[in-house]
GROMACS .gro file of C-alpha atoms in nm:
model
  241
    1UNK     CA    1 -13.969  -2.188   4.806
    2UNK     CA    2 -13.644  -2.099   4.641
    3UNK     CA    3 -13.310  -2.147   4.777
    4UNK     CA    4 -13.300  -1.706   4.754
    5UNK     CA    5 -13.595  -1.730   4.956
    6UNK     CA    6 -13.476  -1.908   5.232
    7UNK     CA    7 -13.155  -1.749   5.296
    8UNK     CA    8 -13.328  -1.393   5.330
    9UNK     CA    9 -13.614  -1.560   5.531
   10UNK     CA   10 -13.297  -1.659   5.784
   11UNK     CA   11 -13.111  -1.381   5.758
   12UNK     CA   12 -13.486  -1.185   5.831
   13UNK     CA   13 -13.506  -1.428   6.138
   14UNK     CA   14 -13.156  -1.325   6.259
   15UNK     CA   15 -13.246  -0.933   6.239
   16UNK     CA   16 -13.609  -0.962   6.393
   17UNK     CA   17 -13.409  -1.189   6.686
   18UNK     CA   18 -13.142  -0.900   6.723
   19UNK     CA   19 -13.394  -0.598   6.771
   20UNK     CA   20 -13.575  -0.791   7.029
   21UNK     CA   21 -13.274  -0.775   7.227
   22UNK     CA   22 -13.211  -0.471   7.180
   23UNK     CA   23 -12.860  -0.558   6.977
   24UNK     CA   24 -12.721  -0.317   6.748
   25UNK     CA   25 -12.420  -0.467   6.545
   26UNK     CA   26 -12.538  -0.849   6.411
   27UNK     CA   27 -12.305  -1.110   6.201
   28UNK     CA   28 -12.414  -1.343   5.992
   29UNK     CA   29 -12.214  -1.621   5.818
   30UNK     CA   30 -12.361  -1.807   5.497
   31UNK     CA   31 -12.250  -2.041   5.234
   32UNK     CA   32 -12.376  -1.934   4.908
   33UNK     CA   33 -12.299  -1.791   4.553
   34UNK     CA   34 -12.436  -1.484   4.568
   35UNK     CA   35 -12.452  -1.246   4.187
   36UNK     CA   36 -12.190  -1.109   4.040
   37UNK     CA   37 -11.914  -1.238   4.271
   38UNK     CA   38 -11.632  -1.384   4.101
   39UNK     CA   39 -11.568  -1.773   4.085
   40UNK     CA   40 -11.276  -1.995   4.034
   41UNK     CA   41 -11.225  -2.341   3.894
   42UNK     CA   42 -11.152  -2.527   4.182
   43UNK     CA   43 -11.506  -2.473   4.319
   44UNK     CA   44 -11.800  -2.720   4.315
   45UNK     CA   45 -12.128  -2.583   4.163
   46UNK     CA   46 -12.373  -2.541   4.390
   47UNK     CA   47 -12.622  -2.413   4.114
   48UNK     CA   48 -12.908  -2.594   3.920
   49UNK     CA   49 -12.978  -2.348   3.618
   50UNK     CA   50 -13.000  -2.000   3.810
   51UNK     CA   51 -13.160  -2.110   4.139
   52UNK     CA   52 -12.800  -2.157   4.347
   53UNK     CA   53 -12.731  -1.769   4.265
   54UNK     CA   54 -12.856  -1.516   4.571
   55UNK     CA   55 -12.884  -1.105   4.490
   56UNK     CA   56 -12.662  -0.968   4.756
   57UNK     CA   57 -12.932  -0.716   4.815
   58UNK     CA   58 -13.134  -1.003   4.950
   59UNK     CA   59 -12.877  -1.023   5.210
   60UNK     CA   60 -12.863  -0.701   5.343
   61UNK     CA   61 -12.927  -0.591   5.687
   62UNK     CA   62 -12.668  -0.747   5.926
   63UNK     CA   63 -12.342  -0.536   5.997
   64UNK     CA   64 -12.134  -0.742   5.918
   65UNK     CA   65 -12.232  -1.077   5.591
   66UNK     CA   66 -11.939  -1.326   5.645
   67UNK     CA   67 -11.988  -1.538   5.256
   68UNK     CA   68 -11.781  -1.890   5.206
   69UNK     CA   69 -11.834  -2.111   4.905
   70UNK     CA   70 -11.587  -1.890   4.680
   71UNK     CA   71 -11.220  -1.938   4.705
   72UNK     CA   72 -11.114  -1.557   4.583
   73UNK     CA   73 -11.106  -1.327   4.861
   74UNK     CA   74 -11.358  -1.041   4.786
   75UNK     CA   75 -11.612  -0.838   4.926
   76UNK     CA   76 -11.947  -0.806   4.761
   77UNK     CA   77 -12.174  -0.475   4.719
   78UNK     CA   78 -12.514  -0.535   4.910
   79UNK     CA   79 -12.637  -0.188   4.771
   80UNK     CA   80 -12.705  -0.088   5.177
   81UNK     CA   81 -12.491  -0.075   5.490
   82UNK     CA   82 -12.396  -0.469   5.539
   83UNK     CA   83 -12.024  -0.528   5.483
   84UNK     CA   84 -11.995  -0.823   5.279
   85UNK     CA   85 -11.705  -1.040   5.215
   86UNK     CA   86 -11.587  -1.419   5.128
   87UNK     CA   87 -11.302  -1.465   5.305
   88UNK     CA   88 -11.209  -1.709   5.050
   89UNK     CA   89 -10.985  -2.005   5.108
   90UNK     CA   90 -10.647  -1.990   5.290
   91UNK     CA   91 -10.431  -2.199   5.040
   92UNK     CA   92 -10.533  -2.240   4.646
   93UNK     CA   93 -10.707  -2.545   4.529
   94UNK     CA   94 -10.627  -2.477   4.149
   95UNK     CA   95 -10.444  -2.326   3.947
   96UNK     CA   96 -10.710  -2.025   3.817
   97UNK     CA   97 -10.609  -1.926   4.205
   98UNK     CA   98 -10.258  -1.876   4.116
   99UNK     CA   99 -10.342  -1.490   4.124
  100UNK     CA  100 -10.511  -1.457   4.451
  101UNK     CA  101 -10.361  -1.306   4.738
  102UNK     CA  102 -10.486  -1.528   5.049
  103UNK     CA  103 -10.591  -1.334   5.330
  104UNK     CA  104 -10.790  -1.330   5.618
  105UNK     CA  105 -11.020  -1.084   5.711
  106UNK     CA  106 -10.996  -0.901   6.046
  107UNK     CA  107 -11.316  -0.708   6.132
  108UNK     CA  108 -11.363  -0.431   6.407
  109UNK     CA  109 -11.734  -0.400   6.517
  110UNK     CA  110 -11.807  -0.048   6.658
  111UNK     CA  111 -12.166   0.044   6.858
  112UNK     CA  112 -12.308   0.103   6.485
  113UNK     CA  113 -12.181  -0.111   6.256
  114UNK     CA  114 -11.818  -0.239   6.062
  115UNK     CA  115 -11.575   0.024   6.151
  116UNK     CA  116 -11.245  -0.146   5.988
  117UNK     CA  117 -11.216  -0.449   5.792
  118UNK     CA  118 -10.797  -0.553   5.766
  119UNK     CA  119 -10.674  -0.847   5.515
  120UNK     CA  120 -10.405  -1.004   5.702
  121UNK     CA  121 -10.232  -1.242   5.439
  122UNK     CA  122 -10.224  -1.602   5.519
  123UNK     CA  123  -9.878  -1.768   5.446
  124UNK     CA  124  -9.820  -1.977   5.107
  125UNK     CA  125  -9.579  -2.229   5.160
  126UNK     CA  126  -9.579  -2.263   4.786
  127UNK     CA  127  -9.654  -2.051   4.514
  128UNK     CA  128  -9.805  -2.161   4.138
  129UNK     CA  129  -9.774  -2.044   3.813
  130UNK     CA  130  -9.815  -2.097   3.478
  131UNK     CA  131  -9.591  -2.127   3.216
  132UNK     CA  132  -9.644  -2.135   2.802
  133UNK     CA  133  -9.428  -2.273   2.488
  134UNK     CA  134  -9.242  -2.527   2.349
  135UNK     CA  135  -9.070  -2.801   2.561
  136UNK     CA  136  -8.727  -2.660   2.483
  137UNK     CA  137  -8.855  -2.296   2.566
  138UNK     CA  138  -8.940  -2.400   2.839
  139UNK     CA  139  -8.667  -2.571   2.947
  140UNK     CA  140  -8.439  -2.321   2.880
  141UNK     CA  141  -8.657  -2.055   3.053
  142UNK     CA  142  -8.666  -2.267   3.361
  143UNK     CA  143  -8.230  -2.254   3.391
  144UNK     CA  144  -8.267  -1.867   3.271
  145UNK     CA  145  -8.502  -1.604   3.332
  146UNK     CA  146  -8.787  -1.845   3.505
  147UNK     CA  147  -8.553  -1.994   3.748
  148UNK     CA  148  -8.713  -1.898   4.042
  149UNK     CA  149  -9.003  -2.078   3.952
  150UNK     CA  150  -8.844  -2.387   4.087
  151UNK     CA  151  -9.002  -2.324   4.449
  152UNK     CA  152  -9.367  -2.306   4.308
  153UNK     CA  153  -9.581  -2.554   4.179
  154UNK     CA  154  -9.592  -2.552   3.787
  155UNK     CA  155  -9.896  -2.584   3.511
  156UNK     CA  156  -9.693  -2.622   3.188
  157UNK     CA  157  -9.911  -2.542   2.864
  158UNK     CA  158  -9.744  -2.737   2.598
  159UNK     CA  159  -9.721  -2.617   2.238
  160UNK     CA  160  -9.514  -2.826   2.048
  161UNK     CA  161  -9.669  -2.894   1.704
  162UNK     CA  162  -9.579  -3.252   1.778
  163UNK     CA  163  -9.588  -3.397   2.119
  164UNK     CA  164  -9.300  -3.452   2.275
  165UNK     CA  165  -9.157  -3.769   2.473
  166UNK     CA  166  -9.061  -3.742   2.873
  167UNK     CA  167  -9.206  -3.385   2.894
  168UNK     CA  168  -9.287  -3.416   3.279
  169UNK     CA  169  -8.953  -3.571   3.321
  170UNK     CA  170  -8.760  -3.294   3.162
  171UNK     CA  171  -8.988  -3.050   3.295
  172UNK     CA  172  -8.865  -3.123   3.644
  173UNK     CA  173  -8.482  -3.104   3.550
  174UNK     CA  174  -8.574  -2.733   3.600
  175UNK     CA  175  -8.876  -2.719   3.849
  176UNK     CA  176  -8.875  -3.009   4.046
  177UNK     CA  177  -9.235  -2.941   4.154
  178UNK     CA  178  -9.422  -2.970   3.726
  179UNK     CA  179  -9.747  -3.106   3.858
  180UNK     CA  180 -10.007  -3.058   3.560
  181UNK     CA  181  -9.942  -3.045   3.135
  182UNK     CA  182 -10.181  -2.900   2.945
  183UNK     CA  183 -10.138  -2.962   2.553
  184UNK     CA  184 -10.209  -2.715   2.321
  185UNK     CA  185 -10.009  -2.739   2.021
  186UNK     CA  186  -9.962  -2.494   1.751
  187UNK     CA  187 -10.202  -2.504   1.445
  188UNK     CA  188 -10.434  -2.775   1.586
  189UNK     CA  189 -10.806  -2.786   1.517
  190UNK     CA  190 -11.021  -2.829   1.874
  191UNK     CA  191 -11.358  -2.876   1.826
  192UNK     CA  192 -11.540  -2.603   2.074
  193UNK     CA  193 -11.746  -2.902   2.206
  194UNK     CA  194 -11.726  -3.288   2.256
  195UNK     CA  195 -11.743  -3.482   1.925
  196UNK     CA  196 -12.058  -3.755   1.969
  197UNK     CA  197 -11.953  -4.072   1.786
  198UNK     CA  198 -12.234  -4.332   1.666
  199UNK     CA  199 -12.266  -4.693   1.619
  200UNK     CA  200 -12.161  -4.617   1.262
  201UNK     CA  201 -11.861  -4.450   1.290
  202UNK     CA  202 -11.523  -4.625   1.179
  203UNK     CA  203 -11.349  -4.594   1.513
  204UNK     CA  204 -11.054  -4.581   1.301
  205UNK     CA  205 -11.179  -4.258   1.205
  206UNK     CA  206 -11.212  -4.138   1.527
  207UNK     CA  207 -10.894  -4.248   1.643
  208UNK     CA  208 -10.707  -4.021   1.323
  209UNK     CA  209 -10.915  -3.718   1.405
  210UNK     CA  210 -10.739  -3.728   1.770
  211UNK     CA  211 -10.400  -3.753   1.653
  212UNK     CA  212 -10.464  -3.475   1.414
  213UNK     CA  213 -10.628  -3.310   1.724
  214UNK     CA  214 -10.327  -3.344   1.942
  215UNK     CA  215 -10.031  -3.340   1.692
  216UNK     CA  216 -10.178  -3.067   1.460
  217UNK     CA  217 -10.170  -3.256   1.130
  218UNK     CA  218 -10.363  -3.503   0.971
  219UNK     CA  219 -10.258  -3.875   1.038
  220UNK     CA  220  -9.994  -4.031   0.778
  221UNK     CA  221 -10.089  -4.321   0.594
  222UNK     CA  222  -9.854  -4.502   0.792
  223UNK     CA  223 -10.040  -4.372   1.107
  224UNK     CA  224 -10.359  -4.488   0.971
  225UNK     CA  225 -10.253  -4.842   0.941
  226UNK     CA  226 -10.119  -4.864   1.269
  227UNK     CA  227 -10.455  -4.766   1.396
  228UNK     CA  228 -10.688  -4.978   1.200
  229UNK     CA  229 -10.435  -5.264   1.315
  230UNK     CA  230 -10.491  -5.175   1.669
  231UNK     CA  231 -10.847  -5.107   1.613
  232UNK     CA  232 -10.920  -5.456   1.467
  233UNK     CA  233 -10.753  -5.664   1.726
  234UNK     CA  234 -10.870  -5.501   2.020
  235UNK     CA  235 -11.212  -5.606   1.812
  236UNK     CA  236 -11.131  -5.926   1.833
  237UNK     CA  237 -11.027  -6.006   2.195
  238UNK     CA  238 -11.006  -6.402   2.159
  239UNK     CA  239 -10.762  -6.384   1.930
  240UNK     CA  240 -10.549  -6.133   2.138
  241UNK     CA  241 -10.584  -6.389   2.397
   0.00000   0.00000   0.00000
């Protein structure tokens, strides 16, 4: 009664169904995450706890184990004869793809089983990559020795202490196609996991822990009273009105 379970039941089904007629090479194509294949961001979880994940060994027995569901091209080791592969997708969906090589996977059946298995790369029309430092690092990199970046799409990891204005904007002076910003400035404290907040926490509290989260110093005094100004009126929505 497990999702593991059914998947080898079918794939069982599909072998039992092929020696009846006398058939000698089988395919089967599945959707699945199956152990110890490797997984990308841009993927939806199709796992509750454990029970989405399926040993490839559970799998064995066709020729030939065509997987989707993973975006990296890859094949997997079924620990018998089965060749199995995700052909992973043809163009990236994130940026944790940026490394794949796209491909397609061109199989030649002979009487007994895969003979020849050929990745035939699938055209990018545009490349990604990532890119790390300051906003005028960057910038400079982008009309120097990143220039050719300006084709691809761009992830720009930002680590100005403070953060700077029009970053997107002046991103795209050198590659027109910046898409994401991710900031990450130098010296700042992230907590490794979301910070719960209570009924009796001074929101203005909360509100200086993000700047010194985001700007990597604590909030001035002058910073502070901005905040609790803009705390207490948005408490107080009549009188904004």
């Amino acid at each position: 009664r497990s999702h593991t379970s059914v998947l080898a039941a079918a794939v069982a089904a599909v072998q039992a169904d092929a020696r009846a007629r006398g058939l000698t090479r089988t395919v089967v194509a599945a959707h699945a995450f199956v152990t110890g294949a490797a997984p990308s961001e841009s993927e939806r979880d199709i796992r509750v706890g454990g029970i989405g994940d399926v040993p490839a060994s559970r799998l064995a027995g066709p020729s030939y184990l065509a997987l989707g569901h993973l975006h990296g091209p890859q094949q997997v080791q079924t620990g018998g004869a089965t060749v199995a592969r995700y052909a992973g997708s043809p163009l990236a969906f994130s940026f944790s793809e940026r490394d794949h090589t796209k491909s397609v996977a061109v199989v030649d059946l002979g009487q007994e089983g895969v003979e020849s298995v050929e990745l035939v790369a699938t055209p990018v029309p545009r490349g990604l990559a990532e890119v790390t430092g300051t906003v005028e690092e960057l910038v400079a990199r982008g009309r120097g020795v990143d220039a050719g970046l300006a084709d691809c799409w761009v992830r720009a990891v930002i680590t100005d202490a403070v953060r700077p204005m029009s970053v997107i904007d002046r991103l795209r002076e050198v590659w027109p196609h910046t898409v994401d910003l991710d900031f990450r400035p130098v010296g700042a404290a992230r907590p490794d996991r979301p910070v719960a907040v209570g009924a009796g926490v001074d929101p203005v509290a909360v509100c200086a822990q993000f700047v010194h989260e985001v700007g990597g110093a604590e909030a001035t005094a002058d910073q502070i009273a901005l905040l609790r100004v803009a705390v207490e009126a948005v408490s107080r929505p009549e009188e904004v009105a």
